[in-house]
PDB file of C-alpha atoms and ligand atoms in Angstrom:
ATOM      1  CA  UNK A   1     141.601 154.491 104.543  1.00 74.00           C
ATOM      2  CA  UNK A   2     144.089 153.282 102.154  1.00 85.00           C
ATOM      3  CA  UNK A   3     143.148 149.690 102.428  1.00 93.00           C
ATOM      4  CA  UNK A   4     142.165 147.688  98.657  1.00 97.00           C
ATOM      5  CA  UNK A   5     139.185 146.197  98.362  1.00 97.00           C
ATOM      6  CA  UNK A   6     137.567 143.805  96.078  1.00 96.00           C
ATOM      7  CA  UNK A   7     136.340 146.055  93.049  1.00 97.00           C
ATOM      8  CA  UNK A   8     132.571 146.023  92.393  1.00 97.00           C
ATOM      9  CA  UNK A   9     130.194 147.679  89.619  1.00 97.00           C
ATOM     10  CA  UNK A  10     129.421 150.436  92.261  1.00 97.00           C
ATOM     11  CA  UNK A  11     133.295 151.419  92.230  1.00 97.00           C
ATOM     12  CA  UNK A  12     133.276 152.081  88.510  1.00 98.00           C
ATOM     13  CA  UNK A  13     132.769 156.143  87.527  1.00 97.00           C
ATOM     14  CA  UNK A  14     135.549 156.254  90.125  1.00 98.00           C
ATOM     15  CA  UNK A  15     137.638 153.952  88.446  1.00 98.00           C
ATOM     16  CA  UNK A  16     137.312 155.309  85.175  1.00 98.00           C
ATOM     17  CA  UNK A  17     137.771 158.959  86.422  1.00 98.00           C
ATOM     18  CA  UNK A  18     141.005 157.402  87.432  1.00 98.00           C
ATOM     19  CA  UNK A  19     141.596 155.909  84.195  1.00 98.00           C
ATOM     20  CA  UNK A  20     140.929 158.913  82.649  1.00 97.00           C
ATOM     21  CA  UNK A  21     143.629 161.121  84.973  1.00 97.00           C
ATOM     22  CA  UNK A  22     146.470 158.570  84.002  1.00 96.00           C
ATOM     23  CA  UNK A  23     146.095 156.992  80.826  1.00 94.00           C
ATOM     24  CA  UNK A  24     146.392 158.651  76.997  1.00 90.00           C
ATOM     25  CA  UNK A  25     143.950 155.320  75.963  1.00 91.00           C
ATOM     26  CA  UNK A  26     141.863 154.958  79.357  1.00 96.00           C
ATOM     27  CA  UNK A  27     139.424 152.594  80.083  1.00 96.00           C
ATOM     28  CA  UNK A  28     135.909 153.636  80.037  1.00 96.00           C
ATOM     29  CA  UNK A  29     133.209 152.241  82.549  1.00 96.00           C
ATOM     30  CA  UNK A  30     131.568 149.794  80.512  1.00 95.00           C
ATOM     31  CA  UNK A  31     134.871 147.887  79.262  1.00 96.00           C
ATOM     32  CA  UNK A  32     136.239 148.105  82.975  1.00 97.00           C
ATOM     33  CA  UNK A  33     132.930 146.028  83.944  1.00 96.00           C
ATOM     34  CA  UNK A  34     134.859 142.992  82.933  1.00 95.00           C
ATOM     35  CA  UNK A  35     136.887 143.096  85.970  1.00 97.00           C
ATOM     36  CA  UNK A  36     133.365 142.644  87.988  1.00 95.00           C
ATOM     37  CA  UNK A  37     132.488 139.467  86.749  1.00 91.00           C
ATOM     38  CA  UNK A  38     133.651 135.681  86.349  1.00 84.00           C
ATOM     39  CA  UNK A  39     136.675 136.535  83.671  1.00 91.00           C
ATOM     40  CA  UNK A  40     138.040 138.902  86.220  1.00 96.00           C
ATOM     41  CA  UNK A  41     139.054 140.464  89.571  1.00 96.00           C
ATOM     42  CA  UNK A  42     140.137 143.579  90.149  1.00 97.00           C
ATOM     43  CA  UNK A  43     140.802 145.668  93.400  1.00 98.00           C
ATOM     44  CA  UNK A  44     140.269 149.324  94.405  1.00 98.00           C
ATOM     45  CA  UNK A  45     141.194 152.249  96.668  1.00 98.00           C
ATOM     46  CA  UNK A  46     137.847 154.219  96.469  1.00 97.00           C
ATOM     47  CA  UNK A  47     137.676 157.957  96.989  1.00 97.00           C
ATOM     48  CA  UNK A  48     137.511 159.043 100.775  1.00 95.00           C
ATOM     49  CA  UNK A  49     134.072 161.488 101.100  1.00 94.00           C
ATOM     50  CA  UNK A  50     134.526 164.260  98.997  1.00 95.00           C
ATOM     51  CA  UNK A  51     136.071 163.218  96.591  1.00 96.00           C
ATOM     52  CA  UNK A  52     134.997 161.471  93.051  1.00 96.00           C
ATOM     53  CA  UNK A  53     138.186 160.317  92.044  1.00 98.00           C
ATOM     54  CA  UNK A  54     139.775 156.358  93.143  1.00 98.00           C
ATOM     55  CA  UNK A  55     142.875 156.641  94.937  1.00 98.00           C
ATOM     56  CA  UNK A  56     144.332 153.640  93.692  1.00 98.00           C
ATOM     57  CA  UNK A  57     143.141 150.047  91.410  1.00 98.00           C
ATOM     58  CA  UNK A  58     144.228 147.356  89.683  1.00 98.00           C
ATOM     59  CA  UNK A  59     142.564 144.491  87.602  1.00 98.00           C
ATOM     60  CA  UNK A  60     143.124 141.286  85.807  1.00 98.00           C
ATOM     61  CA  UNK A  61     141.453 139.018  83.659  1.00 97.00           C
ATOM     62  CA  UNK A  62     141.745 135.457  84.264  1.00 97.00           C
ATOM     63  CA  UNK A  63     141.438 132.314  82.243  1.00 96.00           C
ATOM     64  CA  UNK A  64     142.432 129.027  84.410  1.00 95.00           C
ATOM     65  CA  UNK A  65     145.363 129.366  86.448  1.00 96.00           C
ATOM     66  CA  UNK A  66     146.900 132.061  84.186  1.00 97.00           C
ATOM     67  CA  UNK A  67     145.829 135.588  85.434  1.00 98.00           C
ATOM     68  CA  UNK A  68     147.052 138.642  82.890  1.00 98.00           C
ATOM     69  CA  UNK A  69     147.203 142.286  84.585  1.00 98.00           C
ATOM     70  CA  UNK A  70     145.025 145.097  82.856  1.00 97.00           C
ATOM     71  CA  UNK A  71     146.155 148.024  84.446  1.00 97.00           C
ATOM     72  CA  UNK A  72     147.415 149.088  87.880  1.00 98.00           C
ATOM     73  CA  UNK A  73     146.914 152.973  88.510  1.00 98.00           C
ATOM     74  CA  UNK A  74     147.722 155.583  91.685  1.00 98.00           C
ATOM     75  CA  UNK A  75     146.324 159.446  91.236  1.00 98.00           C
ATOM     76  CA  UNK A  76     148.839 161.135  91.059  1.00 97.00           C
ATOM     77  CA  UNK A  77     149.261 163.476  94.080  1.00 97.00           C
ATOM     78  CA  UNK A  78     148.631 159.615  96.345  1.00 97.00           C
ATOM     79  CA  UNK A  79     152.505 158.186  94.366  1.00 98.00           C
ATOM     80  CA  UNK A  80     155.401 156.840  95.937  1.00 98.00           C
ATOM     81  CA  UNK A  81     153.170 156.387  99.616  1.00 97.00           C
ATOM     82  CA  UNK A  82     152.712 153.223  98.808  1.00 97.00           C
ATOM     83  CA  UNK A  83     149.584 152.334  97.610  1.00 98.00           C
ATOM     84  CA  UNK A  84     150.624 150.938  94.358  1.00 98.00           C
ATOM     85  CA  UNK A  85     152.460 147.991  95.733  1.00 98.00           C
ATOM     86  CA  UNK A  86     149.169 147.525  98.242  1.00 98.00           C
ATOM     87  CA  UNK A  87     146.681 147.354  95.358  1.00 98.00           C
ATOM     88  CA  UNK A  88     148.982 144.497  93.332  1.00 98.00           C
ATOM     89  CA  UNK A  89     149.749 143.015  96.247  1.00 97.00           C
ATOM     90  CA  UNK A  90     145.868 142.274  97.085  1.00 97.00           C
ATOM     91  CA  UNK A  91     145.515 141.453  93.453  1.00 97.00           C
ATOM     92  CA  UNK A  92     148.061 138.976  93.451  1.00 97.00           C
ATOM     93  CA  UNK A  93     146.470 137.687  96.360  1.00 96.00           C
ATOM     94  CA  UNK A  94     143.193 137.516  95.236  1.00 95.00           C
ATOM     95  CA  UNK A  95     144.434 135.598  92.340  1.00 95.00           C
ATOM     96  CA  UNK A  96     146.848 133.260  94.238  1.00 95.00           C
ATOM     97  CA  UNK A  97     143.124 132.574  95.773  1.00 94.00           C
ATOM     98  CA  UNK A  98     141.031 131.463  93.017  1.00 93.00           C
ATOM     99  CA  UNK A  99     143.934 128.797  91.830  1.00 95.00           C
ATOM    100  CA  UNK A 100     146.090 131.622  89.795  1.00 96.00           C
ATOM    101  CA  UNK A 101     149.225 130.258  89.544  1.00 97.00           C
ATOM    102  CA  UNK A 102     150.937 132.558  86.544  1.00 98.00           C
ATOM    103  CA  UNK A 103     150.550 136.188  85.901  1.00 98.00           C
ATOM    104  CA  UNK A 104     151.585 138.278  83.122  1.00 98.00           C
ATOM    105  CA  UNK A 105     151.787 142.009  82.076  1.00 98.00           C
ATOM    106  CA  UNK A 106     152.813 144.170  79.418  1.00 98.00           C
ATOM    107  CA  UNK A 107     154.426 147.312  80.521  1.00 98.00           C
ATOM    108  CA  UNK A 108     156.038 150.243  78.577  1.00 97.00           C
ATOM    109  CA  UNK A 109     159.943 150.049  78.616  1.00 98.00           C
ATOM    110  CA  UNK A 110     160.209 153.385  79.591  1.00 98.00           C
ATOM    111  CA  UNK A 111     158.088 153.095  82.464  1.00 97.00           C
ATOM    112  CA  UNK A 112     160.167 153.444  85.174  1.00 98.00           C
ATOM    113  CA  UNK A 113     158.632 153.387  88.656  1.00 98.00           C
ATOM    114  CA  UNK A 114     156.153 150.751  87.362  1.00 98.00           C
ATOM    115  CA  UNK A 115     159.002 148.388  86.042  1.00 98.00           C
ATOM    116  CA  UNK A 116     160.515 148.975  89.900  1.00 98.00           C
ATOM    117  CA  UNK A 117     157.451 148.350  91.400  1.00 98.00           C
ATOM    118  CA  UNK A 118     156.645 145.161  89.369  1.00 98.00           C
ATOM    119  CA  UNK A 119     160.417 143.817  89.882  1.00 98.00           C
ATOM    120  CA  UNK A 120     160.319 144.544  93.664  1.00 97.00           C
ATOM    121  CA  UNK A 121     157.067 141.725  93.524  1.00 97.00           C
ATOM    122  CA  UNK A 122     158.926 139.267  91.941  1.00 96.00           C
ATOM    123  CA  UNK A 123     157.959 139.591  88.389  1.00 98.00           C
ATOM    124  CA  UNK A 124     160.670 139.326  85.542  1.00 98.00           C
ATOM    125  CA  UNK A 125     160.960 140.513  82.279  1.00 98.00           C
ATOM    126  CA  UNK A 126     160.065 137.642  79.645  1.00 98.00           C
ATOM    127  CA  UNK A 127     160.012 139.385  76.822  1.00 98.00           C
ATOM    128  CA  UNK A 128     159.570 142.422  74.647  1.00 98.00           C
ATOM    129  CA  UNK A 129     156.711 143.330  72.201  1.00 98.00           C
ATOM    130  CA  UNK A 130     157.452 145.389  69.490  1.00 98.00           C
ATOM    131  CA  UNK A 131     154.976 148.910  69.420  1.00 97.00           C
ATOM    132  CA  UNK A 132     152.669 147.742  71.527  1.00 97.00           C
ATOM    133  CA  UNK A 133     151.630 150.715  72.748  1.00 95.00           C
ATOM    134  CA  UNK A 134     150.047 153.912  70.516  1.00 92.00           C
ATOM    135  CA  UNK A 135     150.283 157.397  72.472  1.00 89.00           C
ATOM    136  CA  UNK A 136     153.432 157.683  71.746  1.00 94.00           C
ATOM    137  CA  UNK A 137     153.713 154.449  69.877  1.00 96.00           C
ATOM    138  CA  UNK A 138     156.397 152.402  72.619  1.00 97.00           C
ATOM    139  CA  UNK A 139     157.616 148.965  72.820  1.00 98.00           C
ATOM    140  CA  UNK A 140     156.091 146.500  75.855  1.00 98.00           C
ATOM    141  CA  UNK A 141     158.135 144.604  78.383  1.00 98.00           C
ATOM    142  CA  UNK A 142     156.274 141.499  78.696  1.00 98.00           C
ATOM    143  CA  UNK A 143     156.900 140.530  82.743  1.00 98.00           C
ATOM    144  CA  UNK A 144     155.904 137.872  84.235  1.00 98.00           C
ATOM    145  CA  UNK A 145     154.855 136.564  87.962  1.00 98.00           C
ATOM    146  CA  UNK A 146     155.167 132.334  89.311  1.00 96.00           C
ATOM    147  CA  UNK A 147     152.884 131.882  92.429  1.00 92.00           C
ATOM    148  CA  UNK A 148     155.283 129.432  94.164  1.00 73.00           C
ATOM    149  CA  UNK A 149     158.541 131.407  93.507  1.00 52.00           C
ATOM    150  CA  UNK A 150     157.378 134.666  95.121  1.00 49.00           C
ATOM    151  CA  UNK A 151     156.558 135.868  98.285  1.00 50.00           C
ATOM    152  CA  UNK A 152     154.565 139.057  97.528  1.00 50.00           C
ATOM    153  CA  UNK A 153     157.137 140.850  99.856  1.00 47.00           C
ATOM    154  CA  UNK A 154     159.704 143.198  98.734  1.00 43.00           C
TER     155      UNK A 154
HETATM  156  C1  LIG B  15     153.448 152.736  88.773  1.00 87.01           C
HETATM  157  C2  LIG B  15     152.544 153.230  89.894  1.00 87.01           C
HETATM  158  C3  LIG B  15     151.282 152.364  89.944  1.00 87.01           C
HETATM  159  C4  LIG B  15     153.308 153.072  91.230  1.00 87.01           C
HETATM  160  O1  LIG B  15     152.425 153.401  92.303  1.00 87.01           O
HETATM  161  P1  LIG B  15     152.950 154.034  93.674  1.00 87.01           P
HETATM  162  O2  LIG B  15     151.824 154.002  94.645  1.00 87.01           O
HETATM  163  O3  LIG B  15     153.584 155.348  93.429  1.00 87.01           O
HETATM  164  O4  LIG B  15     154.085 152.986  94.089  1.00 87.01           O
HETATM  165  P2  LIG B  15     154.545 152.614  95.571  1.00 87.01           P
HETATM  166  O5  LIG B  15     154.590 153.844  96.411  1.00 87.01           O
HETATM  167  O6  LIG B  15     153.722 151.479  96.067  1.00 87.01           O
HETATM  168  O7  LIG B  15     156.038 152.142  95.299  1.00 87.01           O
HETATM  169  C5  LIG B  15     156.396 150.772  95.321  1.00 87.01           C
HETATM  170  C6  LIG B  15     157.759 150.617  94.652  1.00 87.01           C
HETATM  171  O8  LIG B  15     157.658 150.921  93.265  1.00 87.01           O
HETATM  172  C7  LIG B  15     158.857 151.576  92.832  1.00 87.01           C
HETATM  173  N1  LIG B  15     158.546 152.952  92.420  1.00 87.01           N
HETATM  174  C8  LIG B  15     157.345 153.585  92.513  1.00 87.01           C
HETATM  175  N2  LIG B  15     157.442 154.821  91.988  1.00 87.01           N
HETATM  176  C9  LIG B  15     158.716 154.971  91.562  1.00 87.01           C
HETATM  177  C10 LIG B  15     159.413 156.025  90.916  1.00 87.01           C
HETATM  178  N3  LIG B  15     158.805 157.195  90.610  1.00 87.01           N
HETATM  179  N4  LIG B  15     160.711 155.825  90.586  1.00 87.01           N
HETATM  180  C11 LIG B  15     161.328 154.654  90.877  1.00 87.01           C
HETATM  181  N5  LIG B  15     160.719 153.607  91.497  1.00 87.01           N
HETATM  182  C12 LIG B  15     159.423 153.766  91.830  1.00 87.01           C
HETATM  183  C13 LIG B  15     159.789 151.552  94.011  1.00 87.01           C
HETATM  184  O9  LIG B  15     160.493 150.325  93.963  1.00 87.01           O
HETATM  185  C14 LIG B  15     158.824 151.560  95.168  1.00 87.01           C
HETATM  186  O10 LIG B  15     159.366 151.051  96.357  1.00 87.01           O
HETATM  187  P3  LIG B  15     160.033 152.065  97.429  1.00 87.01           P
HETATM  188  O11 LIG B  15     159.046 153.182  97.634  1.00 87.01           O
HETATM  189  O12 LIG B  15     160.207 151.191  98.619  1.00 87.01           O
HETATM  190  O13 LIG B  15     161.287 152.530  96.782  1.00 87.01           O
HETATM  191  C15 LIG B  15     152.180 154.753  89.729  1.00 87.01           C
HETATM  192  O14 LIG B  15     153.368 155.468  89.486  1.00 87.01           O
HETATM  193  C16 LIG B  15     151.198 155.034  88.606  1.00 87.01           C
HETATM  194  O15 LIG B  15     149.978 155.007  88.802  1.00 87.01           O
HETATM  195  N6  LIG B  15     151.728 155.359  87.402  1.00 87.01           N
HETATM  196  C17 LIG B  15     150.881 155.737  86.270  1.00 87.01           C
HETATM  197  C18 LIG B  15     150.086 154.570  85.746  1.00 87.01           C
HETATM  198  C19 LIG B  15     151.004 153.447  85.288  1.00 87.01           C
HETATM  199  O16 LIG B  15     152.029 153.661  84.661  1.00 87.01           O
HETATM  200  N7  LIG B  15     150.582 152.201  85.590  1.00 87.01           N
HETATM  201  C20 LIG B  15     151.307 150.999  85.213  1.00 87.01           C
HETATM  202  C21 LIG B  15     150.818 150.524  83.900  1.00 87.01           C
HETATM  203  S1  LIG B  15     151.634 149.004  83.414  1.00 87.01           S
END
């Protein structure tokens, strides 16, 4: 099943076994329990039986109706079937649902396939943030997502 579902504590080790497959700086456990409570939502692909590993997540915190994207993930060998524009599609909708209106995300500017994916959403690049990112140090594309211009199809 490749269908997200609203995150919850008991999705967590997954999450952060994912976190630690993808990212230089991952997540850990405790820090990703933010995206459980009333400050966030977050959505998940958990592992099919067998495996310990989520297939897919994304999260966001959220402060009135301005959501801002933590991270959006895919293991790797589960890319390009998919599942990435799934899990920030349901996030989006999630937080369309509680009164989001805005949502915002920083993104390396060499990242490629994310940039595509983001773009093919309807998010557009606002700005730029100088070395934002450590591991290799990188600039940030700040991008940038209005409820009532998009349709959350490609
Ligand atoms: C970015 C990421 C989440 C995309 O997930 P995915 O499941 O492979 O993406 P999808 O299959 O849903 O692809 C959706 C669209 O994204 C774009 N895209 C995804 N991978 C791409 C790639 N390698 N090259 C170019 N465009 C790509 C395409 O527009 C694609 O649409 P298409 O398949 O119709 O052409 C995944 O590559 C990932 O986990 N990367 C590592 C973690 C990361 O960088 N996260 C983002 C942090 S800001």
């Amino acid at each position: 099943m490749n269908n997200p579902t609203a995150l919850t504590e008991a999705h967590l080790p997954a999450v952060a076994a994912l976190e630690r497959l993808c990212f230089a700086e991952p997540w850990s456990e405790s820090a990703l329990k933010l995206l459980c409570h009333k400050t966030g939502l977050g959505v998940v692909i958990p592992p099919e039986e067998g495996e310990d590993t989520a297939r897919a997540y994304g999260g966001m915190t959220v402060v009135l109706d301005e959501g801002s994207i933590t991270n959006i993930a895919v293991r790797p060998d589960l890319r390009r079937l998919g599942l990435g524009r799934a899990v920030v599609t349901a996030l989006l909708e999630r937080a369309k649902a509680t009164g989001v209106t805005d949502v915002y995300l920083e993104v390396r500017v060499s990242n490629e396939p994310a940039i595509a994916l983001y773009r093919s959403l309807g998010f557009e690049t606002v700005g730029t943030r100088k070395n934002f990112y450590k591991l290799p140090t990188e600039d940030a594309y700040v991008m940038k997502w209005h409820a009532s211009e998009s349709t959350n199809e490609k």
